[in-house]
PDB file of N, CA and C and ligand atoms in Angstrom:
ATOM      1  N   MET A   1      74.369-192.642  19.523  1.00  0.00           N
ATOM      2  CA  MET A   1      74.585-191.760  21.025  1.00  0.00           C
ATOM      3  C   MET A   1      73.427-191.923  21.573  1.00  0.00           C
ATOM      4  N   GLN A   2      74.121-192.324  23.121  1.00  0.00           N
ATOM      5  CA  GLN A   2      72.565-192.045  24.255  1.00  0.00           C
ATOM      6  C   GLN A   2      73.319-191.174  24.904  1.00  0.00           C
ATOM      7  N   THR A   3      72.088-189.550  25.140  1.00  0.00           N
ATOM      8  CA  THR A   3      72.463-188.454  25.685  1.00  0.00           C
ATOM      9  C   THR A   3      71.452-189.317  27.154  1.00  0.00           C
ATOM     10  N   CYS A   4      72.134-188.896  28.159  1.00  0.00           N
ATOM     11  CA  CYS A   4      72.135-188.789  29.057  1.00  0.00           C
ATOM     12  C   CYS A   4      71.229-187.244  30.299  1.00  0.00           C
ATOM     13  N   SER A   5      70.220-187.890  30.735  1.00  0.00           N
ATOM     14  CA  SER A   5      69.199-187.144  30.613  1.00  0.00           C
ATOM     15  C   SER A   5      69.641-186.248  32.036  1.00  0.00           C
ATOM     16  N   LYS A   6      70.889-186.560  32.844  1.00  0.00           N
ATOM     17  CA  LYS A   6      71.183-185.583  34.198  1.00  0.00           C
ATOM     18  C   LYS A   6      72.136-184.885  33.849  1.00  0.00           C
ATOM     19  N   CYS A   7      72.934-184.594  32.735  1.00  0.00           N
ATOM     20  CA  CYS A   7      73.432-183.797  32.287  1.00  0.00           C
ATOM     21  C   CYS A   7      73.934-183.837  30.913  1.00  0.00           C
ATOM     22  N   ASN A   8      73.426-184.063  30.250  1.00  0.00           N
ATOM     23  CA  ASN A   8      73.114-183.927  28.329  1.00  0.00           C
ATOM     24  C   ASN A   8      74.151-184.745  27.731  1.00  0.00           C
ATOM     25  N   TYR A   9      75.315-185.807  28.615  1.00  0.00           N
ATOM     26  CA  TYR A   9      76.852-185.998  27.801  1.00  0.00           C
ATOM     27  C   TYR A   9      76.368-186.961  26.441  1.00  0.00           C
ATOM     28  N   GLN A  10      77.019-187.360  25.614  1.00  0.00           N
ATOM     29  CA  GLN A  10      76.447-187.652  24.882  1.00  0.00           C
ATOM     30  C   GLN A  10      77.628-189.206  24.982  1.00  0.00           C
ATOM     31  N   SER A  11      77.009-190.378  24.966  1.00  0.00           N
ATOM     32  CA  SER A  11      78.248-190.866  25.304  1.00  0.00           C
ATOM     33  C   SER A  11      78.206-192.708  24.442  1.00  0.00           C
ATOM     34  N   PRO A  12      78.615-193.283  24.058  1.00  0.00           N
ATOM     35  CA  PRO A  12      78.850-193.912  22.665  1.00  0.00           C
ATOM     36  C   PRO A  12      78.230-195.307  23.524  1.00  0.00           C
ATOM     37  N   ASP A  13      77.486-195.703  21.909  1.00  0.00           N
ATOM     38  CA  ASP A  13      76.017-196.589  21.944  1.00  0.00           C
ATOM     39  C   ASP A  13      76.215-198.063  23.119  1.00  0.00           C
ATOM     40  N   SER A  14      77.830-198.448  23.063  1.00  0.00           N
ATOM     41  CA  SER A  14      78.853-199.488  24.034  1.00  0.00           C
ATOM     42  C   SER A  14      78.924-199.193  25.228  1.00  0.00           C
ATOM     43  N   GLU A  15      78.716-198.497  25.401  1.00  0.00           N
ATOM     44  CA  GLU A  15      78.093-197.458  27.695  1.00  0.00           C
ATOM     45  C   GLU A  15      77.506-198.183  27.718  1.00  0.00           C
ATOM     46  N   SER A  16      77.381-198.411  29.023  1.00  0.00           N
ATOM     47  CA  SER A  16      76.092-198.343  29.735  1.00  0.00           C
ATOM     48  C   SER A  16      76.439-197.411  31.349  1.00  0.00           C
ATOM     49  N   ASN A  17      76.995-196.407  31.161  1.00  0.00           N
ATOM     50  CA  ASN A  17      76.980-195.503  32.472  1.00  0.00           C
ATOM     51  C   ASN A  17      77.880-194.236  31.714  1.00  0.00           C
ATOM     52  N   CYS A  18      76.938-192.936  31.556  1.00  0.00           N
ATOM     53  CA  CYS A  18      77.344-192.445  31.261  1.00  0.00           C
ATOM     54  C   CYS A  18      78.405-191.550  31.160  1.00  0.00           C
ATOM     55  N   LEU A  19      79.506-190.959  30.152  1.00  0.00           N
ATOM     56  CA  LEU A  19      80.834-190.918  30.467  1.00  0.00           C
ATOM     57  C   LEU A  19      81.052-190.239  31.378  1.00  0.00           C
ATOM     58  N   ASN A  20      80.446-189.244  32.024  1.00  0.00           N
ATOM     59  CA  ASN A  20      80.782-187.823  32.633  1.00  0.00           C
ATOM     60  C   ASN A  20      80.195-187.584  34.426  1.00  0.00           C
ATOM     61  N   CYS A  21      78.962-188.497  33.692  1.00  0.00           N
ATOM     62  CA  CYS A  21      78.271-188.365  35.512  1.00  0.00           C
ATOM     63  C   CYS A  21      78.417-190.173  35.862  1.00  0.00           C
ATOM     64  N   GLY A  22      78.716-191.192  34.900  1.00  0.00           N
ATOM     65  CA  GLY A  22      78.459-192.667  34.965  1.00  0.00           C
ATOM     66  C   GLY A  22      76.916-192.955  35.659  1.00  0.00           C
ATOM     67  N   ALA A  23      76.470-191.803  35.569  1.00  0.00           N
ATOM     68  CA  ALA A  23      74.359-192.171  35.953  1.00  0.00           C
ATOM     69  C   ALA A  23      74.014-193.891  34.545  1.00  0.00           C
ATOM     70  N   ASP A  24      74.133-194.813  34.894  1.00  0.00           N
ATOM     71  CA  ASP A  24      72.777-195.714  34.809  1.00  0.00           C
ATOM     72  C   ASP A  24      72.486-195.459  33.062  1.00  0.00           C
ATOM     73  N   LEU A  25      72.963-196.012  31.707  1.00  0.00           N
ATOM     74  CA  LEU A  25      72.046-195.733  30.798  1.00  0.00           C
ATOM     75  C   LEU A  25      71.041-195.976  30.654  1.00  0.00           C
ATOM     76  N   SER A  26      70.929-197.371  30.906  1.00  0.00           N
ATOM     77  CA  SER A  26      69.705-198.595  31.173  1.00  0.00           C
ATOM     78  C   SER A  26      68.920-197.812  31.527  1.00  0.00           C
ATOM     79  N   GLU A  27      68.886-196.646  32.707  1.00  0.00           N
ATOM     80  CA  GLU A  27      68.421-196.707  33.416  1.00  0.00           C
ATOM     81  C   GLU A  27      67.846-194.714  33.102  1.00  0.00           C
ATOM     82  N   TYR A  28      68.395-194.149  32.624  1.00  0.00           N
ATOM     83  CA  TYR A  28      69.079-192.189  33.175  1.00  0.00           C
ATOM     84  C   TYR A  28      69.208-191.706  31.860  1.00  0.00           C
ATOM     85  N   SER A  29      69.231-192.414  30.711  1.00  0.00           N
ATOM     86  CA  SER A  29      69.617-192.112  29.448  1.00  0.00           C
ATOM     87  C   SER A  29      68.003-191.431  28.179  1.00  0.00           C
ATOM     88  N   LYS A  30      68.143-190.524  27.527  1.00  0.00           N
ATOM     89  CA  LYS A  30      67.022-190.526  27.255  1.00  0.00           C
ATOM     90  C   LYS A  30      65.654-191.238  26.836  1.00  0.00           C
ATOM     91  N   HIS A  31      66.475-191.800  25.745  1.00  0.00           N
ATOM     92  CA  HIS A  31      65.346-193.171  26.328  1.00  0.00           C
ATOM     93  C   HIS A  31      64.767-193.251  26.537  1.00  0.00           C
ATOM     94  N   ALA A  32      64.975-194.203  28.267  1.00  0.00           N
ATOM     95  CA  ALA A  32      65.148-194.875  28.606  1.00  0.00           C
ATOM     96  C   ALA A  32      64.132-193.821  29.908  1.00  0.00           C
ATOM     97  N   VAL A  33      64.053-192.765  30.239  1.00  0.00           N
ATOM     98  CA  VAL A  33      63.017-191.807  30.378  1.00  0.00           C
ATOM     99  C   VAL A  33      62.168-191.984  30.075  1.00  0.00           C
ATOM    100  N   GLN A  34      62.985-191.656  28.511  1.00  0.00           N
ATOM    101  CA  GLN A  34      61.205-191.215  27.746  1.00  0.00           C
ATOM    102  C   GLN A  34      60.892-192.545  28.228  1.00  0.00           C
ATOM    103  N   LEU A  35      60.467-193.911  27.476  1.00  0.00           N
ATOM    104  CA  LEU A  35      59.867-195.109  27.515  1.00  0.00           C
ATOM    105  C   LEU A  35      58.870-195.451  28.729  1.00  0.00           C
ATOM    106  N   GLN A  36      60.150-195.124  30.030  1.00  0.00           N
ATOM    107  CA  GLN A  36      58.973-195.004  31.126  1.00  0.00           C
ATOM    108  C   GLN A  36      58.041-194.276  31.328  1.00  0.00           C
ATOM    109  N   GLU A  37      58.366-192.544  30.970  1.00  0.00           N
ATOM    110  CA  GLU A  37      57.319-191.687  30.189  1.00  0.00           C
ATOM    111  C   GLU A  37      56.309-192.306  29.814  1.00  0.00           C
ATOM    112  N   LEU A  38      56.181-192.644  28.590  1.00  0.00           N
ATOM    113  CA  LEU A  38      55.515-193.048  28.020  1.00  0.00           C
ATOM    114  C   LEU A  38      54.507-194.832  28.084  1.00  0.00           C
ATOM    115  N   LYS A  39      55.830-196.021  28.647  1.00  0.00           N
ATOM    116  CA  LYS A  39      54.888-196.886  29.931  1.00  0.00           C
ATOM    117  C   LYS A  39      53.617-196.930  30.557  1.00  0.00           C
ATOM    118  N   ALA A  40      54.147-195.943  31.347  1.00  0.00           N
ATOM    119  CA  ALA A  40      53.796-194.862  32.924  1.00  0.00           C
ATOM    120  C   ALA A  40      51.635-194.189  32.634  1.00  0.00           C
ATOM    121  N   ASN A  41      51.605-193.508  31.578  1.00  0.00           N
ATOM    122  CA  ASN A  41      51.164-192.935  30.212  1.00  0.00           C
ATOM    123  C   ASN A  41      49.622-193.657  29.701  1.00  0.00           C
ATOM    124  N   PRO A  42      48.590-193.819  30.212  1.00  0.00           N
ATOM    125  CA  PRO A  42      47.368-194.761  29.985  1.00  0.00           C
ATOM    126  C   PRO A  42      46.942-194.260  28.609  1.00  0.00           C
ATOM    127  N   ARG A  43      47.295-193.502  28.333  1.00  0.00           N
ATOM    128  CA  ARG A  43      46.585-193.188  26.772  1.00  0.00           C
ATOM    129  C   ARG A  43      47.724-193.827  25.293  1.00  0.00           C
ATOM    130  N   VAL A  44      48.639-194.184  26.511  1.00  0.00           N
ATOM    131  CA  VAL A  44      49.704-194.553  25.467  1.00  0.00           C
ATOM    132  C   VAL A  44      49.409-195.647  25.592  1.00  0.00           C
ATOM    133  N   THR A  45      48.515-196.204  24.135  1.00  0.00           N
ATOM    134  CA  THR A  45      48.609-197.707  24.441  1.00  0.00           C
ATOM    135  C   THR A  45      49.283-199.339  23.393  1.00  0.00           C
ATOM    136  N   ALA A  46      50.443-198.322  22.845  1.00  0.00           N
ATOM    137  CA  ALA A  46      51.863-198.316  21.712  1.00  0.00           C
ATOM    138  C   ALA A  46      52.314-198.428  21.363  1.00  0.00           C
ATOM    139  N   ILE A  47      53.572-198.395  21.225  1.00  0.00           N
ATOM    140  CA  ILE A  47      54.610-197.330  20.209  1.00  0.00           C
ATOM    141  C   ILE A  47      55.685-198.038  19.946  1.00  0.00           C
ATOM    142  N   ARG A  48      56.064-196.915  19.070  1.00  0.00           N
ATOM    143  CA  ARG A  48      56.368-197.042  17.498  1.00  0.00           C
ATOM    144  C   ARG A  48      57.940-196.759  17.542  1.00  0.00           C
ATOM    145  N   ILE A  49      58.889-198.068  16.918  1.00  0.00           N
ATOM    146  CA  ILE A  49      59.800-197.477  16.270  1.00  0.00           C
ATOM    147  C   ILE A  49      60.079-196.540  15.555  1.00  0.00           C
ATOM    148  N   SER A  50      60.647-195.157  15.533  1.00  0.00           N
ATOM    149  CA  SER A  50      60.934-194.303  14.340  1.00  0.00           C
ATOM    150  C   SER A  50      62.343-194.498  14.006  1.00  0.00           C
ATOM    151  N   VAL A  51      62.516-194.772  13.091  1.00  0.00           N
ATOM    152  CA  VAL A  51      63.519-195.344  12.648  1.00  0.00           C
ATOM    153  C   VAL A  51      64.316-193.740  11.194  1.00  0.00           C
ATOM    154  N   ALA A  52      65.456-193.394  11.287  1.00  0.00           N
ATOM    155  CA  ALA A  52      65.704-192.352  10.189  1.00  0.00           C
ATOM    156  C   ALA A  52      65.533-193.157   9.137  1.00  0.00           C
ATOM    157  N   LYS A  53      65.909-192.756   7.926  1.00  0.00           N
ATOM    158  CA  LYS A  53      66.064-192.999   6.101  1.00  0.00           C
ATOM    159  C   LYS A  53      66.898-193.348   6.386  1.00  0.00           C
ATOM    160  N   THR A  54      68.720-193.129   6.923  1.00  0.00           N
ATOM    161  CA  THR A  54      70.193-193.672   6.740  1.00  0.00           C
ATOM    162  C   THR A  54      70.644-194.700   7.817  1.00  0.00           C
ATOM    163  N   ALA A  55      69.279-194.601   8.614  1.00  0.00           N
ATOM    164  CA  ALA A  55      69.595-195.989   9.515  1.00  0.00           C
ATOM    165  C   ALA A  55      70.575-197.396   8.799  1.00  0.00           C
ATOM    166  N   CYS A  56      70.873-197.993   9.714  1.00  0.00           N
ATOM    167  CA  CYS A  56      71.521-199.439   9.331  1.00  0.00           C
ATOM    168  C   CYS A  56      70.119-200.690   9.091  1.00  0.00           C
ATOM    169  N   LEU A  57      71.049-201.477   8.681  1.00  0.00           N
ATOM    170  CA  LEU A  57      69.311-202.933   8.632  1.00  0.00           C
ATOM    171  C   LEU A  57      68.815-202.700   9.233  1.00  0.00           C
ATOM    172  N   THR A  58      69.904-203.813  10.583  1.00  0.00           N
ATOM    173  CA  THR A  58      69.541-204.063  12.019  1.00  0.00           C
ATOM    174  C   THR A  58      68.224-203.140  12.482  1.00  0.00           C
ATOM    175  N   CYS A  59      68.267-202.106  12.195  1.00  0.00           N
ATOM    176  CA  CYS A  59      68.040-200.716  12.678  1.00  0.00           C
ATOM    177  C   CYS A  59      66.010-200.743  11.963  1.00  0.00           C
ATOM    178  N   ARG A  60      66.536-200.675  10.652  1.00  0.00           N
ATOM    179  CA  ARG A  60      65.121-200.725   9.477  1.00  0.00           C
ATOM    180  C   ARG A  60      64.181-202.047   9.983  1.00  0.00           C
ATOM    181  N   ASP A  61      65.147-203.460  10.141  1.00  0.00           N
ATOM    182  CA  ASP A  61      63.707-204.508  10.852  1.00  0.00           C
ATOM    183  C   ASP A  61      63.532-203.780  11.784  1.00  0.00           C
ATOM    184  N   MET A  62      63.676-203.604  12.171  1.00  0.00           N
ATOM    185  CA  MET A  62      63.410-202.988  13.693  1.00  0.00           C
ATOM    186  C   MET A  62      62.027-201.661  13.812  1.00  0.00           C
ATOM    187  N   GLU A  63      62.065-200.761  13.006  1.00  0.00           N
ATOM    188  CA  GLU A  63      60.727-200.236  12.540  1.00  0.00           C
ATOM    189  C   GLU A  63      59.321-200.637  12.399  1.00  0.00           C
ATOM    190  N   GLY A  64      58.523-200.103  13.477  1.00  0.00           N
ATOM    191  CA  GLY A  64      56.741-201.033  13.475  1.00  0.00           C
ATOM    192  C   GLY A  64      56.924-200.605  15.069  1.00  0.00           C
ATOM    193  N   VAL A  65      55.364-201.214  15.056  1.00  0.00           N
ATOM    194  CA  VAL A  65      54.284-201.049  16.520  1.00  0.00           C
ATOM    195  C   VAL A  65      54.535-202.063  17.249  1.00  0.00           C
ATOM    196  N   TYR A  66      55.053-201.641  18.232  1.00  0.00           N
ATOM    197  CA  TYR A  66      55.176-202.666  19.491  1.00  0.00           C
ATOM    198  C   TYR A  66      54.704-202.241  20.809  1.00  0.00           C
ATOM    199  N   SER A  67      53.966-203.286  21.395  1.00  0.00           N
ATOM    200  CA  SER A  67      53.274-203.729  22.461  1.00  0.00           C
ATOM    201  C   SER A  67      54.066-203.184  23.728  1.00  0.00           C
ATOM    202  N   LYS A  68      53.501-202.159  25.010  1.00  0.00           N
ATOM    203  CA  LYS A  68      54.242-201.818  25.546  1.00  0.00           C
ATOM    204  C   LYS A  68      55.408-202.666  26.419  1.00  0.00           C
ATOM    205  N   GLU A  69      54.731-204.503  26.320  1.00  0.00           N
ATOM    206  CA  GLU A  69      54.834-204.898  27.544  1.00  0.00           C
ATOM    207  C   GLU A  69      57.026-205.308  26.043  1.00  0.00           C
ATOM    208  N   ASN A  70      56.585-206.096  25.102  1.00  0.00           N
ATOM    209  CA  ASN A  70      57.260-205.999  24.185  1.00  0.00           C
ATOM    210  C   ASN A  70      58.375-205.109  23.065  1.00  0.00           C
ATOM    211  N   VAL A  71      57.921-203.904  23.495  1.00  0.00           N
ATOM    212  CA  VAL A  71      58.665-202.628  22.550  1.00  0.00           C
ATOM    213  C   VAL A  71      60.154-203.149  23.528  1.00  0.00           C
ATOM    214  N   PRO A  72      61.717-202.553  21.943  1.00  0.00           N
ATOM    215  CA  PRO A  72      62.209-202.893  21.925  1.00  0.00           C
ATOM    216  C   PRO A  72      63.664-201.888  22.827  1.00  0.00           C
ATOM    217  N   THR A  73      63.974-202.152  23.405  1.00  0.00           N
ATOM    218  CA  THR A  73      65.128-200.771  24.017  1.00  0.00           C
ATOM    219  C   THR A  73      66.304-200.088  22.897  1.00  0.00           C
ATOM    220  N   LEU A  74      65.929-198.824  23.076  1.00  0.00           N
ATOM    221  CA  LEU A  74      66.856-198.747  22.446  1.00  0.00           C
ATOM    222  C   LEU A  74      68.034-197.439  23.239  1.00  0.00           C
ATOM    223  N   PRO A  75      70.308-198.182  22.580  1.00  0.00           N
ATOM    224  CA  PRO A  75      69.542-198.130  20.944  1.00  0.00           C
ATOM    225  C   PRO A  75      69.456-199.846  20.349  1.00  0.00           C
ATOM    226  N   ILE A  76      69.315-199.675  19.839  1.00  0.00           N
ATOM    227  CA  ILE A  76      69.225-200.910  18.858  1.00  0.00           C
ATOM    228  C   ILE A  76      70.286-202.299  18.887  1.00  0.00           C
ATOM    229  N   GLU A  77      70.335-203.056  19.692  1.00  0.00           N
ATOM    230  CA  GLU A  77      71.594-203.671  20.208  1.00  0.00           C
ATOM    231  C   GLU A  77      71.981-204.236  19.217  1.00  0.00           C
ATOM    232  N   GLY A  78      72.994-204.467  18.538  1.00  0.00           N
ATOM    233  CA  GLY A  78      73.040-204.946  17.186  1.00  0.00           C
ATOM    234  C   GLY A  78      73.628-203.323  15.670  1.00  0.00           C
ATOM    235  N   CYS A  79      72.944-203.030  15.613  1.00  0.00           N
ATOM    236  CA  CYS A  79      73.188-201.604  15.640  1.00  0.00           C
ATOM    237  C   CYS A  79      74.560-201.601  14.793  1.00  0.00           C
ATOM    238  N   SER A  80      74.865-200.998  13.347  1.00  0.00           N
ATOM    239  CA  SER A  80      75.930-201.033  13.525  1.00  0.00           C
ATOM    240  C   SER A  80      75.831-199.697  12.433  1.00  0.00           C
ATOM    241  N   ASN A  81      74.965-198.318  12.635  1.00  0.00           N
ATOM    242  CA  ASN A  81      75.971-197.250  11.930  1.00  0.00           C
ATOM    243  C   ASN A  81      76.877-197.073  12.515  1.00  0.00           C
ATOM    244  N   SER A  82      77.854-196.330  11.557  1.00  0.00           N
ATOM    245  CA  SER A  82      78.745-195.800  12.078  1.00  0.00           C
ATOM    246  C   SER A  82      78.710-194.608  13.601  1.00  0.00           C
ATOM    247  N   TYR A  83      77.819-193.542  13.402  1.00  0.00           N
ATOM    248  CA  TYR A  83      77.223-192.437  14.088  1.00  0.00           C
ATOM    249  C   TYR A  83      76.598-193.181  14.928  1.00  0.00           C
ATOM    250  N   GLY A  84      75.950-194.493  15.677  1.00  0.00           N
ATOM    251  CA  GLY A  84      75.760-195.232  16.633  1.00  0.00           C
ATOM    252  C   GLY A  84      73.965-194.852  16.041  1.00  0.00           C
ATOM    253  N   CYS A  85      72.661-195.765  16.782  1.00  0.00           N
ATOM    254  CA  CYS A  85      71.419-195.217  17.293  1.00  0.00           C
ATOM    255  C   CYS A  85      70.664-194.289  16.469  1.00  0.00           C
ATOM    256  N   VAL A  86      70.210-194.260  15.896  1.00  0.00           N
ATOM    257  CA  VAL A  86      69.541-193.021  15.515  1.00  0.00           C
ATOM    258  C   VAL A  86      67.985-193.397  15.449  1.00  0.00           C
ATOM    259  N   CYS A  87      67.750-194.592  16.217  1.00  0.00           N
ATOM    260  CA  CYS A  87      66.161-194.864  15.889  1.00  0.00           C
ATOM    261  C   CYS A  87      65.139-194.101  17.318  1.00  0.00           C
ATOM    262  N   SER A  88      64.029-193.809  17.714  1.00  0.00           N
ATOM    263  CA  SER A  88      63.878-193.259  18.756  1.00  0.00           C
ATOM    264  C   SER A  88      62.158-193.932  18.353  1.00  0.00           C
ATOM    265  N   TYR A  89      61.296-193.465  20.445  1.00  0.00           N
ATOM    266  CA  TYR A  89      60.737-193.927  20.232  1.00  0.00           C
ATOM    267  C   TYR A  89      58.899-192.998  20.368  1.00  0.00           C
ATOM    268  N   ALA A  90      58.228-192.914  19.466  1.00  0.00           N
ATOM    269  CA  ALA A  90      56.838-192.753  19.194  1.00  0.00           C
ATOM    270  C   ALA A  90      55.967-193.506  19.514  1.00  0.00           C
ATOM    271  N   PRO A  91      55.288-192.598  19.954  1.00  0.00           N
ATOM    272  CA  PRO A  91      53.503-192.933  21.322  1.00  0.00           C
ATOM    273  C   PRO A  91      52.269-193.497  19.808  1.00  0.00           C
ATOM    274  N   ILE A  92      51.468-194.294  19.943  1.00  0.00           N
ATOM    275  CA  ILE A  92      50.683-194.671  19.671  1.00  0.00           C
ATOM    276  C   ILE A  92      50.023-193.858  20.291  1.00  0.00           C
ATOM    277  N   LEU A  93      49.114-193.074  20.771  1.00  0.00           N
ATOM    278  CA  LEU A  93      48.444-192.892  21.529  1.00  0.00           C
ATOM    279  C   LEU A  93      46.872-192.950  21.198  1.00  0.00           C
ATOM    280  N   ASP A  94      45.289-193.029  22.491  1.00  0.00           N
ATOM    281  CA  ASP A  94      44.120-193.795  22.360  1.00  0.00           C
ATOM    282  C   ASP A  94      43.948-192.453  21.685  1.00  0.00           C
ATOM    283  N   GLU A  95      42.744-192.142  20.838  1.00  0.00           N
ATOM    284  CA  GLU A  95      41.883-191.391  19.913  1.00  0.00           C
ATOM    285  C   GLU A  95      41.184-190.837  21.051  1.00  0.00           C
ATOM    286  N   VAL A  96      41.059-189.522  21.584  1.00  0.00           N
ATOM    287  CA  VAL A  96      39.534-189.328  22.128  1.00  0.00           C
ATOM    288  C   VAL A  96      39.113-189.372  21.362  1.00  0.00           C
ATOM    289  N   TYR A  97      37.609-188.883  21.014  1.00  0.00           N
ATOM    290  CA  TYR A  97      37.297-188.227  20.316  1.00  0.00           C
ATOM    291  C   TYR A  97      35.756-188.030  21.590  1.00  0.00           C
ATOM    292  N   PRO A  98      35.350-186.523  21.965  1.00  0.00           N
ATOM    293  CA  PRO A  98      34.364-186.249  23.217  1.00  0.00           C
ATOM    294  C   PRO A  98      33.354-185.681  22.404  1.00  0.00           C
TER     295      PRO A  98
HETATM  296 ZN1  LIG B   1      75.712-188.085  32.418  1.00  0.00          ZN
HETATM  297 ZN1  LIG B   2      71.132-198.660  12.863  1.00  0.00          ZN
END
C-alpha cells in the first residue's frame, strides 16, 4: 500500500497517482516524502530498508543498509505480498557523543 501524504488515502502499489486526489505518489507518498527528508538530513549517514517478518521473499532480499544514493524506492518493485509492500525506511544516524 502507498499512503498519500496529502490526503492520507491508501492506493495500491500498482498506482502511480493517488486514487483520491491524483497526487504523484513517486513524489508525495509518505515513503517518498520520508526518503526526501532522510536524504536532506546531514545526520543521516545511511538508510536501512526495514522488512516485516511477513514480507515476501523479494522484499526480504532487499533488507539491509544502503547509502543515500543507492537506496531502493518503496514499494519494492516486484513485491508479491497480497496486501502490498510493507517495507519501511529507517535512518542510520551519525552518532554524536558530545
Ligand atoms: Zn491523495
Ligand atoms: Zn514484498
